[in-house]
Structure formats: C-alpha cells, structure tokens
DNA sequence: TTTATCGTGGATAATAATTATCCGCGATAC
DNA sequence: GTATCGCGGATAATTATTATCCACGATAAA
C-alpha cells in the first residue's frame, strides 16, 4: 500500500507550472531541474494530460502548462490521475464463499447490501479523498511562497525563464 | 495503491473469532469456511500474531484466538499488521535534487523543515488512520449482529462449534 | 524547405511487491 | 506413539512499479 513516486514527481512539477501562464515548460527542463528521468516523468505527464490537469503544446519549444486554474486542481486530482481511480480496497466478495451458503442461491444479505467491512474501507478512502480535495495547488503555491526563502524562489523562477 | 487481500481475509476471520473466547479456531477451519487458501491465510495470521492482535495455541487442536478484547482492536490495527507500518507516501526528497542547489551545502529550507507536499500526504494518511482507529472489531461485530439475519449468524456459529 | 526540437504512444525490460504453495520442525492432544 | 496444528523458511507465479528506448507527427526557427 504505497503511492507511486509519480505523485511526488507530479506535485513538485505542477508547482513550477503555476508561474508559467501562457507559455509552457518542457519535460526536459522539468526533469533536468529536479534530476529525474525525462522519459519516466513524461509518462506521468501523459496521465496528467489525460485527466485534464495539464495541457500540452506540441512541436519544438513546446511543453506543458496547467489546463485550468490552480485553485481548481487538488492533491486528490493529481493522486487520482497518477494512480488511477480504482478504489484502494478491492473486495473479493469473500463473504459469498462461506461454506454454509448455497452458491447458486445466495441470500439477499450477501448480495443486496454491501459488506460492512467493504463499506468501512471505502469510507476510509473517502476520508483521505476529502482531505486531499481540500488542498489545492493554489494553496500549496501560496504556502510555499510564504515559507521558502524568496531568494530561492527567485532563483528557481530565473532558471526556468532562461530555458523558456 | 491498493490494500493487500490480507486485509479483507483478516477482518472477516477476526469477526469469527469474537465468539471464540477461551477456545481457539484453526487456520484450517477458517480457510475452509471462507474457501480461501490455508497456507496463504496462515501468513496473515503470523502477522496478526506478531502485532498482538491474535494469540496462538500450539499443538493438536490448537489454533488462534483474539489476544485482547475486541473493543481494543481497530481496523487500523489490522491494516497496519497486514500491510506493515511504512507510510503510504514515501518521499524521495526530490527537492534536494534541484539543479540550482549545492548538493554539499543544502539550505536549511530543504533539510530542516519537512517538504510541505510530504507533510500533506502524511496528513492524508493520518485522516484515514484516524477514521479506521475509530472502528473497532467490537463495533463491527455488533453491527453485523443487527444487520445479518440471525438464522445465518446461528448457522455460522454452529459450523465452527462442530469443528472446535 | 530543411532541421532540430518536443510531445505521444508503443514496445520492452528490470525490479519489487503481491499472491501463493510446500515442507520440515516442534508442540500438543488423544 | 501418532495424528494434528502453528511456525518459519524456501520458493515460485503473477502482477505492479519503475525505467528506458524509439519511431511518429507537430511545430518553431534557421
Ligand atoms: S466481502 Fe469483501 S470486504 Fe466483506
Ligand atoms: S521532497 Fe518529497 S514530497 Fe517534497
């Protein structure tokens, strides 16, 4: 039960994209700046694009930019884009295997209403989802502006400007 | 990002152990009743034991019973026992790779305070943990007593009694 | 128009995690 | 003594994650 590294990669990258409004930043730059694999990072951006989080500019001098306002991009959106939308808990309906049951004529209690254990686990995921939906990229950006030394923020901005 | 099937197996099994007070139930019976692999299920019970959720009775007619009151066993305890206690989000400290940094002299902002993204993801896990800690095995047992037809509960109990 | 750049999708592979089985050991009930 | 059972280690099959490479089409710049 672990998140893919793509979640860390993606969130850090998206943070750099907030400043890039009309223009775009290439995978090459994003990968170089963070010292990660270019080709691997590109796989995650494909998912982010498919989920409407970023949009791409094809061709030379192309790259990526946010597809919508950072206020509307939540941590959950990114997690879901990268990890897929399968629920964390996959119930195998083990209850329907109970040896005392007639497999060809299962009681309503085992087919109609969801298994309580399943329900609790789904609710647990919903708790995490709710929390992550409350954290937007805009919020992250603003917090970082306040907490990281402005000299470093400026240097980052300039590095990307140079390669725009 | 998925829970192992051991979580489903374990929770369903523990439910059957609530009634079994002084005595014990063997893996063989638990596996047979639920139609799952005996040897595989035993691996999860090893973890449940190591984490003090169940205790074992060795030797013939041996088996497992709860190691403590079902009021004190939470869904989270079971998840942690089965999945291990590694955090869901493993931060690779990607921020320390930023190309503009001097790797041999990292700024305090990148080493002292935790990365905000990391912090948010850990908090998200904490949300789920908090919720799952609020759901005890006793609560689950009581809910099931209310919702599942008593004829089925009785039949289950009798099946395990026969093989005790 | 050529050329270099860059996203895109597919193929492929290395590594790790999950799922699953088997077997021998020691403890215990009968 | 013997059959039963938990226990731990070894092992393997399957799947997911991590990672690379390449050919393609689109585009900007020369
Ligand atoms: S049957 Fe799947 S969690 Fe109960
Ligand atoms: S450095 Fe790991 S989440 Fe930011």
Tab-separated table of C-alpha atoms (C1' of nucleotides) and ligand atoms in Angstrom:
chain	number	residue	atom	x	y	z
A	1	UNK	CA	0.000	0.000	0.000
A	2	UNK	CA	2.175	2.780	-1.287
A	3	UNK	CA	1.684	5.680	-3.609
A	4	UNK	CA	3.755	5.675	-6.776
A	5	UNK	CA	6.678	8.104	-6.941
A	6	UNK	CA	4.722	9.765	-9.715
A	7	UNK	CA	2.661	11.546	-7.086
A	8	UNK	CA	5.750	13.222	-5.655
A	9	UNK	CA	7.138	13.980	-9.124
A	10	UNK	CA	3.849	15.394	-10.372
A	11	UNK	CA	3.062	17.626	-7.440
A	12	UNK	CA	6.544	19.117	-7.410
A	13	UNK	CA	6.380	19.723	-11.157
A	14	UNK	CA	2.934	21.272	-11.063
A	15	UNK	CA	4.232	23.741	-8.513
A	16	UNK	CA	6.686	25.035	-11.098
A	17	UNK	CA	3.918	25.319	-13.677
A	18	UNK	CA	1.823	27.749	-11.643
A	19	UNK	CA	4.007	30.680	-12.682
A	20	UNK	CA	4.041	29.621	-16.309
A	21	UNK	CA	0.812	31.113	-17.556
A	22	UNK	CA	0.536	31.436	-21.318
A	23	UNK	CA	3.817	29.769	-22.086
A	24	UNK	CA	4.884	26.195	-21.398
A	25	UNK	CA	7.717	24.217	-19.857
A	26	UNK	CA	9.217	21.137	-21.466
A	27	UNK	CA	9.635	17.763	-19.785
A	28	UNK	CA	13.340	18.094	-20.454
A	29	UNK	CA	13.594	21.172	-18.257
A	30	UNK	CA	11.354	19.834	-15.529
A	31	UNK	CA	13.353	16.603	-15.435
A	32	UNK	CA	16.709	18.375	-15.538
A	33	UNK	CA	15.742	20.807	-12.808
A	34	UNK	CA	14.738	18.001	-10.482
A	35	UNK	CA	17.330	15.460	-11.532
A	36	UNK	CA	14.870	12.765	-12.538
A	37	UNK	CA	14.429	10.664	-15.648
A	38	UNK	CA	12.990	12.535	-18.571
A	39	UNK	CA	11.277	9.576	-20.207
A	40	UNK	CA	9.799	8.356	-16.949
A	41	UNK	CA	8.489	11.772	-15.982
A	42	UNK	CA	6.845	12.056	-19.387
A	43	UNK	CA	4.686	9.034	-18.578
A	44	UNK	CA	3.172	10.829	-15.622
A	45	UNK	CA	2.532	13.949	-17.642
A	46	UNK	CA	0.659	11.837	-20.158
A	47	UNK	CA	-1.644	10.807	-17.305
A	48	UNK	CA	-1.951	14.362	-16.026
A	49	UNK	CA	-2.948	15.445	-19.506
A	50	UNK	CA	-5.474	12.660	-19.941
A	51	UNK	CA	-7.069	13.787	-16.705
A	52	UNK	CA	-7.288	17.428	-17.743
A	53	UNK	CA	-4.774	18.723	-15.230
A	54	UNK	CA	-2.205	19.950	-17.750
A	55	UNK	CA	-2.373	20.681	-21.440
A	56	UNK	CA	0.415	20.270	-23.929
A	57	UNK	CA	1.995	22.408	-26.607
A	58	UNK	CA	3.308	20.111	-29.326
A	59	UNK	CA	6.281	20.745	-31.529
A	60	UNK	CA	9.572	22.498	-30.975
A	61	UNK	CA	9.638	24.870	-27.994
A	62	UNK	CA	6.556	23.039	-26.848
A	63	UNK	CA	5.864	21.667	-23.405
A	64	UNK	CA	3.191	21.675	-20.737
A	65	UNK	CA	1.130	24.211	-18.854
A	66	UNK	CA	-1.741	23.943	-16.415
A	67	UNK	CA	-5.032	23.143	-18.107
A	68	UNK	CA	-7.037	25.059	-15.528
A	69	UNK	CA	-6.676	27.463	-12.632
A	70	UNK	CA	-4.522	26.177	-9.753
A	71	UNK	CA	-7.428	26.879	-7.381
A	72	UNK	CA	-9.316	24.067	-9.092
A	73	UNK	CA	-6.507	21.492	-9.060
A	74	UNK	CA	-6.474	19.465	-5.874
A	75	UNK	CA	-4.000	16.972	-4.451
A	76	UNK	CA	-6.657	14.311	-4.943
A	77	UNK	CA	-6.965	15.172	-8.634
A	78	UNK	CA	-3.257	14.511	-9.009
A	79	UNK	CA	-3.304	11.319	-6.969
A	80	UNK	CA	-6.226	10.004	-8.997
A	81	UNK	CA	-4.589	10.957	-12.292
A	82	UNK	CA	-1.344	9.214	-11.427
A	83	UNK	CA	-2.674	6.219	-9.513
A	84	UNK	CA	-5.842	5.616	-11.444
A	85	UNK	CA	-9.309	5.634	-9.951
A	86	UNK	CA	-9.509	2.082	-8.691
A	87	UNK	CA	-10.560	2.032	-5.040
A	88	UNK	CA	-7.770	1.306	-2.562
A	89	UNK	CA	-9.704	-1.614	-1.150
A	90	UNK	CA	-10.687	-4.222	-3.664
A	91	UNK	CA	-13.271	-6.507	-2.129
A	92	UNK	CA	-13.200	-10.040	-3.465
A	93	UNK	CA	-16.666	-10.737	-2.010
A	94	UNK	CA	-15.147	-13.346	0.206
A	95	UNK	CA	-18.415	-13.447	2.128
A	96	UNK	CA	-20.068	-15.174	-0.820
A	97	UNK	CA	-17.663	-18.093	-0.403
A	98	UNK	CA	-18.955	-19.042	3.028
A	99	UNK	CA	-19.146	-22.800	3.048
A	100	UNK	CA	-22.622	-22.910	4.504
A	101	UNK	CA	-24.063	-20.957	1.594
A	102	UNK	CA	-25.728	-22.362	-1.468
A	103	UNK	CA	-23.635	-20.723	-4.203
A	104	UNK	CA	-26.481	-20.880	-6.705
A	105	UNK	CA	-28.960	-19.271	-4.360
A	106	UNK	CA	-27.207	-16.646	-2.260
A	107	UNK	CA	-29.226	-14.889	0.456
A	108	UNK	CA	-30.105	-11.225	-0.002
A	109	UNK	CA	-27.918	-10.295	2.966
A	110	UNK	CA	-24.894	-11.400	0.925
A	111	UNK	CA	-25.806	-9.841	-2.406
A	112	UNK	CA	-28.081	-6.843	-1.954
A	113	UNK	CA	-26.448	-4.871	0.849
A	114	UNK	CA	-22.719	-4.199	0.660
A	115	UNK	CA	-20.420	-5.961	3.084
A	116	UNK	CA	-19.875	-3.733	6.112
A	117	UNK	CA	-16.124	-4.289	6.078
A	118	UNK	CA	-16.036	-3.214	2.462
A	119	UNK	CA	-18.115	-0.174	3.305
A	120	UNK	CA	-15.838	0.882	6.150
A	121	UNK	CA	-12.735	0.580	3.973
A	122	UNK	CA	-14.340	2.632	1.218
A	123	UNK	CA	-15.285	5.260	3.783
A	124	UNK	CA	-11.701	5.317	4.971
A	125	UNK	CA	-10.590	6.107	1.445
A	126	UNK	CA	-13.285	8.776	1.251
A	127	UNK	CA	-11.812	10.402	4.365
A	128	UNK	CA	-8.442	10.693	2.695
A	129	UNK	CA	-10.051	11.842	-0.528
A	130	UNK	CA	-11.992	14.549	1.250
A	131	UNK	CA	-8.851	15.851	2.916
A	132	UNK	CA	-6.812	15.836	-0.278
A	133	UNK	CA	-9.626	17.539	-2.173
A	134	UNK	CA	-9.378	20.404	0.298
A	135	UNK	CA	-5.737	21.063	-0.611
A	136	UNK	CA	-5.417	22.885	-3.893
A	137	UNK	CA	-2.375	23.652	-5.979
A	138	UNK	CA	-3.053	27.339	-5.391
A	139	UNK	CA	-2.949	26.792	-1.643
A	140	UNK	CA	0.308	24.850	-1.951
A	141	UNK	CA	1.800	27.577	-4.104
A	142	UNK	CA	0.856	30.300	-1.627
A	143	UNK	CA	2.192	28.351	1.341
A	144	UNK	CA	5.477	27.778	-0.430
A	145	UNK	CA	5.758	31.479	-1.267
A	146	UNK	CA	5.484	32.218	2.440
A	147	UNK	CA	7.770	29.524	3.736
A	148	UNK	CA	10.594	29.126	1.261
A	149	UNK	CA	13.227	31.913	1.214
A	150	UNK	CA	12.353	34.348	-1.570
A	151	UNK	CA	15.921	34.228	-2.847
A	152	UNK	CA	15.434	30.540	-3.668
A	153	UNK	CA	12.038	31.086	-5.260
A	154	UNK	CA	13.527	33.818	-7.396
A	155	UNK	CA	16.460	31.662	-8.445
A	156	UNK	CA	14.099	28.863	-9.460
A	157	UNK	CA	11.967	31.241	-11.476
A	158	UNK	CA	15.005	32.618	-13.251
A	159	UNK	CA	16.303	29.167	-14.099
A	160	UNK	CA	13.062	28.316	-15.852
A	161	UNK	CA	12.900	31.739	-17.523
A	162	UNK	CA	16.326	31.172	-19.027
A	163	UNK	CA	15.122	27.975	-20.667
A	164	UNK	CA	11.659	29.094	-21.645
B	1	UNK	CA	-2.067	1.970	-4.337
B	2	UNK	CA	-4.115	-0.954	-3.169
B	3	UNK	CA	-4.548	-2.809	0.079
B	4	UNK	CA	-3.488	-6.431	0.094
B	5	UNK	CA	-6.265	-9.029	0.117
B	6	UNK	CA	-4.950	-9.947	3.545
B	7	UNK	CA	-6.903	-7.035	4.967
B	8	UNK	CA	-10.180	-8.485	3.733
B	9	UNK	CA	-9.213	-12.006	4.809
B	10	UNK	CA	-8.088	-10.892	8.255
B	11	UNK	CA	-11.060	-8.726	9.121
B	12	UNK	CA	-13.526	-11.397	8.069
B	13	UNK	CA	-11.649	-14.018	10.076
B	14	UNK	CA	-11.354	-11.868	13.183
B	15	UNK	CA	-15.103	-11.454	13.113
B	16	UNK	CA	-15.472	-15.201	13.590
B	17	UNK	CA	-13.003	-15.137	16.472
B	18	UNK	CA	-15.031	-12.752	18.592
B	19	UNK	CA	-17.324	-15.542	19.749
B	20	UNK	CA	-14.457	-17.900	20.433
B	21	UNK	CA	-13.427	-16.822	23.893
B	22	UNK	CA	-11.290	-19.306	25.774
B	23	UNK	CA	-11.032	-21.793	22.953
B	24	UNK	CA	-9.388	-21.354	19.565
B	25	UNK	CA	-10.083	-21.857	15.870
B	26	UNK	CA	-7.620	-23.407	13.472
B	27	UNK	CA	-6.473	-21.893	10.199
B	28	UNK	CA	-7.820	-24.966	8.506
B	29	UNK	CA	-11.361	-24.215	9.619
B	30	UNK	CA	-11.140	-20.500	8.925
B	31	UNK	CA	-9.808	-21.209	5.444
B	32	UNK	CA	-12.337	-23.920	4.742
B	33	UNK	CA	-15.256	-21.824	5.916
B	34	UNK	CA	-14.295	-18.972	3.626
B	35	UNK	CA	-12.985	-21.003	0.736
B	36	UNK	CA	-9.515	-19.499	0.705
B	37	UNK	CA	-6.028	-20.966	0.734
B	38	UNK	CA	-4.976	-22.371	4.072
B	39	UNK	CA	-1.259	-21.757	3.677
B	40	UNK	CA	-1.752	-18.226	2.406
B	41	UNK	CA	-4.152	-17.292	5.185
B	42	UNK	CA	-1.636	-18.598	7.717
B	43	UNK	CA	0.856	-15.967	6.576
B	44	UNK	CA	-1.523	-13.203	7.558
B	45	UNK	CA	-2.212	-14.769	10.923
B	46	UNK	CA	1.524	-14.817	11.567
B	47	UNK	CA	1.470	-11.048	11.094
B	48	UNK	CA	-1.622	-10.617	13.239
B	49	UNK	CA	0.116	-12.559	15.979
B	50	UNK	CA	3.334	-10.590	15.722
B	51	UNK	CA	1.285	-7.445	16.165
B	52	UNK	CA	-0.519	-8.728	19.243
B	53	UNK	CA	-3.952	-8.956	17.649
B	54	UNK	CA	-4.345	-12.697	17.978
B	55	UNK	CA	-2.582	-15.313	20.058
B	56	UNK	CA	-1.950	-18.898	19.121
B	57	UNK	CA	-2.498	-22.246	20.761
B	58	UNK	CA	0.182	-24.618	19.506
B	59	UNK	CA	-0.165	-28.323	19.056
B	60	UNK	CA	-3.053	-30.552	18.083
B	61	UNK	CA	-6.500	-28.963	18.459
B	62	UNK	CA	-4.636	-25.688	18.531
B	63	UNK	CA	-5.461	-22.553	16.602
B	64	UNK	CA	-5.972	-18.871	17.163
B	65	UNK	CA	-7.996	-16.618	19.403
B	66	UNK	CA	-8.082	-12.882	19.953
B	67	UNK	CA	-5.169	-11.635	22.031
B	68	UNK	CA	-7.219	-8.820	23.534
B	69	UNK	CA	-10.758	-7.518	23.852
B	70	UNK	CA	-12.465	-6.748	20.521
B	71	UNK	CA	-13.166	-3.230	21.787
B	72	UNK	CA	-9.435	-2.573	21.633
B	73	UNK	CA	-8.837	-3.996	18.167
B	74	UNK	CA	-9.353	-1.408	15.446
B	75	UNK	CA	-9.489	-1.648	11.680
B	76	UNK	CA	-6.273	0.355	11.601
B	77	UNK	CA	-4.533	-2.169	13.851
B	78	UNK	CA	-5.380	-4.868	11.335
B	79	UNK	CA	-4.361	-2.788	8.324
B	80	UNK	CA	-1.048	-1.947	9.947
B	81	UNK	CA	-0.413	-5.555	10.961
B	82	UNK	CA	-1.065	-6.844	7.458
B	83	UNK	CA	0.403	-4.019	5.402
B	84	UNK	CA	3.284	-3.062	7.634
B	85	UNK	CA	3.810	0.354	9.117
B	86	UNK	CA	5.585	2.054	6.246
B	87	UNK	CA	3.871	5.337	5.391
B	88	UNK	CA	1.739	5.282	2.237
B	89	UNK	CA	3.711	8.158	0.791
B	90	UNK	CA	7.425	7.574	0.540
B	91	UNK	CA	9.138	10.870	-0.105
B	92	UNK	CA	12.349	10.577	-2.086
B	93	UNK	CA	13.376	14.107	-1.075
B	94	UNK	CA	13.225	15.113	-4.688
B	95	UNK	CA	13.514	18.737	-3.568
B	96	UNK	CA	17.136	18.148	-2.618
B	97	UNK	CA	17.917	17.344	-6.247
B	98	UNK	CA	17.059	20.800	-7.516
B	99	UNK	CA	19.710	21.666	-10.029
B	100	UNK	CA	20.356	25.117	-8.605
B	101	UNK	CA	21.338	23.679	-5.223
B	102	UNK	CA	24.826	22.959	-3.986
B	103	UNK	CA	24.438	19.299	-3.009
B	104	UNK	CA	27.211	19.550	-0.434
B	105	UNK	CA	25.717	22.600	1.235
B	106	UNK	CA	21.930	22.342	1.193
B	107	UNK	CA	19.923	25.290	2.540
B	108	UNK	CA	18.041	24.867	5.803
B	109	UNK	CA	14.733	25.263	3.978
B	110	UNK	CA	15.466	21.979	2.213
B	111	UNK	CA	16.735	19.965	5.148
B	112	UNK	CA	15.333	21.269	8.430
B	113	UNK	CA	11.646	21.717	7.717
B	114	UNK	CA	9.758	18.888	6.040
B	115	UNK	CA	8.581	19.338	2.476
B	116	UNK	CA	5.025	20.638	2.507
B	117	UNK	CA	3.894	18.139	-0.113
B	118	UNK	CA	5.266	15.339	2.028
B	119	UNK	CA	3.518	16.787	5.048
B	120	UNK	CA	0.159	16.991	3.298
B	121	UNK	CA	0.387	13.394	2.093
B	122	UNK	CA	1.270	12.187	5.585
B	123	UNK	CA	-1.671	14.119	6.964
B	124	UNK	CA	-3.898	12.471	4.391
B	125	UNK	CA	-2.799	9.089	5.679
B	126	UNK	CA	-3.425	10.302	9.228
B	127	UNK	CA	-7.006	11.139	8.250
B	128	UNK	CA	-7.593	7.594	7.106
B	129	UNK	CA	-5.802	6.233	10.140
B	130	UNK	CA	-7.940	8.308	12.486
B	131	UNK	CA	-11.116	7.046	10.868
B	132	UNK	CA	-10.043	3.416	10.914
B	133	UNK	CA	-8.938	3.704	14.531
B	134	UNK	CA	-12.478	4.706	15.403
B	135	UNK	CA	-13.896	1.456	14.045
B	136	UNK	CA	-13.328	-1.414	16.438
B	137	UNK	CA	-13.856	-5.119	15.992
B	138	UNK	CA	-16.475	-4.954	18.725
B	139	UNK	CA	-18.380	-2.301	16.789
B	140	UNK	CA	-18.182	-4.381	13.626
B	141	UNK	CA	-19.399	-7.450	15.492
B	142	UNK	CA	-22.374	-5.595	16.984
B	143	UNK	CA	-23.336	-4.080	13.642
B	144	UNK	CA	-23.239	-7.461	11.996
B	145	UNK	CA	-25.408	-8.949	14.747
B	146	UNK	CA	-28.017	-6.317	13.943
B	147	UNK	CA	-27.875	-6.480	10.194
B	148	UNK	CA	-27.275	-10.081	9.209
B	149	UNK	CA	-30.256	-12.471	9.610
B	150	UNK	CA	-29.900	-14.274	12.936
B	151	UNK	CA	-30.510	-17.593	11.229
B	152	UNK	CA	-27.285	-17.124	9.275
B	153	UNK	CA	-25.324	-15.999	12.310
B	154	UNK	CA	-26.553	-19.048	14.183
B	155	UNK	CA	-25.626	-21.361	11.326
B	156	UNK	CA	-22.111	-19.925	11.188
B	157	UNK	CA	-21.685	-20.308	14.936
B	158	UNK	CA	-22.828	-23.908	14.775
B	159	UNK	CA	-20.480	-24.736	11.945
B	160	UNK	CA	-17.500	-23.542	13.961
B	161	UNK	CA	-18.804	-25.270	17.109
B	162	UNK	CA	-18.935	-28.578	15.253
B	163	UNK	CA	-15.254	-28.269	14.362
B	164	UNK	CA	-13.988	-26.812	17.623
C	1	DT	C1'	12.250	23.932	-47.111
C	2	DT	C1'	15.191	21.967	-44.138
C	3	DT	C1'	16.468	20.945	-39.485
C	4	DA	C1'	16.331	20.495	-34.720
C	5	DT	C1'	13.062	20.148	-31.007
C	6	DC	C1'	9.422	18.256	-28.412
C	7	DG	C1'	5.106	15.728	-27.031
C	8	DT	C1'	2.909	10.872	-27.980
C	9	DG	C1'	2.253	6.159	-27.804
C	10	DG	C1'	4.002	1.609	-28.036
C	11	DA	C1'	7.264	-1.839	-27.015
C	12	DT	C1'	10.249	-3.578	-23.856
C	13	DA	C1'	12.737	-4.665	-19.747
C	14	DA	C1'	14.451	-4.511	-14.750
C	15	DT	C1'	12.992	-4.541	-10.254
C	16	DA	C1'	9.949	-5.079	-6.499
C	17	DA	C1'	5.550	-6.337	-4.306
C	18	DT	C1'	1.848	-9.366	-4.015
C	19	DT	C1'	-0.092	-13.730	-4.156
C	20	DA	C1'	0.519	-18.474	-3.382
C	21	DT	C1'	2.433	-23.175	-2.315
C	22	DC	C1'	5.267	-26.586	0.048
C	23	DC	C1'	7.873	-28.754	3.599
C	24	DG	C1'	10.172	-29.812	7.886
C	25	DC	C1'	10.216	-28.568	12.802
C	26	DG	C1'	8.438	-28.602	17.383
C	27	DA	C1'	4.488	-28.504	20.434
C	28	DT	C1'	0.359	-30.669	21.995
C	29	DA	C1'	-3.973	-33.586	22.489
C	30	DC	C1'	-5.540	-38.043	22.469
D	1	DG	C1'	3.214	-43.052	19.821
D	2	DT	C1'	0.723	-40.731	16.447
D	3	DA	C1'	-2.044	-37.510	14.208
D	4	DT	C1'	-2.791	-32.603	14.344
D	5	DC	C1'	-1.542	-27.977	14.340
D	6	DG	C1'	1.140	-23.457	14.473
D	7	DC	C1'	5.666	-21.759	12.776
D	8	DG	C1'	9.276	-20.357	9.772
D	9	DG	C1'	11.897	-20.705	5.647
D	10	DA	C1'	12.341	-21.520	0.879
D	11	DT	C1'	10.449	-20.981	-3.348
D	12	DA	C1'	7.738	-19.725	-7.254
D	13	DA	C1'	3.942	-17.428	-10.157
D	14	DT	C1'	1.845	-13.343	-11.080
D	15	DT	C1'	1.278	-8.549	-11.194
D	16	DA	C1'	2.640	-3.682	-10.327
D	17	DT	C1'	6.069	-0.324	-10.345
D	18	DT	C1'	9.948	1.788	-12.172
D	19	DA	C1'	12.502	2.792	-16.134
D	20	DT	C1'	14.331	3.100	-20.981
D	21	DC	C1'	14.107	3.431	-25.989
D	22	DC	C1'	12.373	4.522	-30.400
D	23	DA	C1'	9.521	5.934	-34.290
D	24	DC	C1'	5.989	9.290	-35.274
D	25	DG	C1'	3.849	13.721	-36.089
D	26	DA	C1'	3.682	18.542	-34.920
D	27	DT	C1'	5.989	22.844	-34.627
D	28	DA	C1'	9.455	26.739	-34.415
D	29	DA	C1'	13.418	28.573	-36.156
D	30	DA	C1'	17.038	28.880	-39.470
E	1	LIG	S1	-16.875	-9.490	1.333
E	1	LIG	FE1	-15.286	-8.157	0.702
E	1	LIG	S2	-14.949	-6.959	2.471
E	1	LIG	FE2	-16.512	-8.305	3.095
E	2	LIG	S1	10.633	16.370	-1.409
E	2	LIG	FE1	9.434	14.584	-1.190
E	2	LIG	S2	7.414	15.352	-1.244
E	2	LIG	FE2	8.613	17.122	-1.496
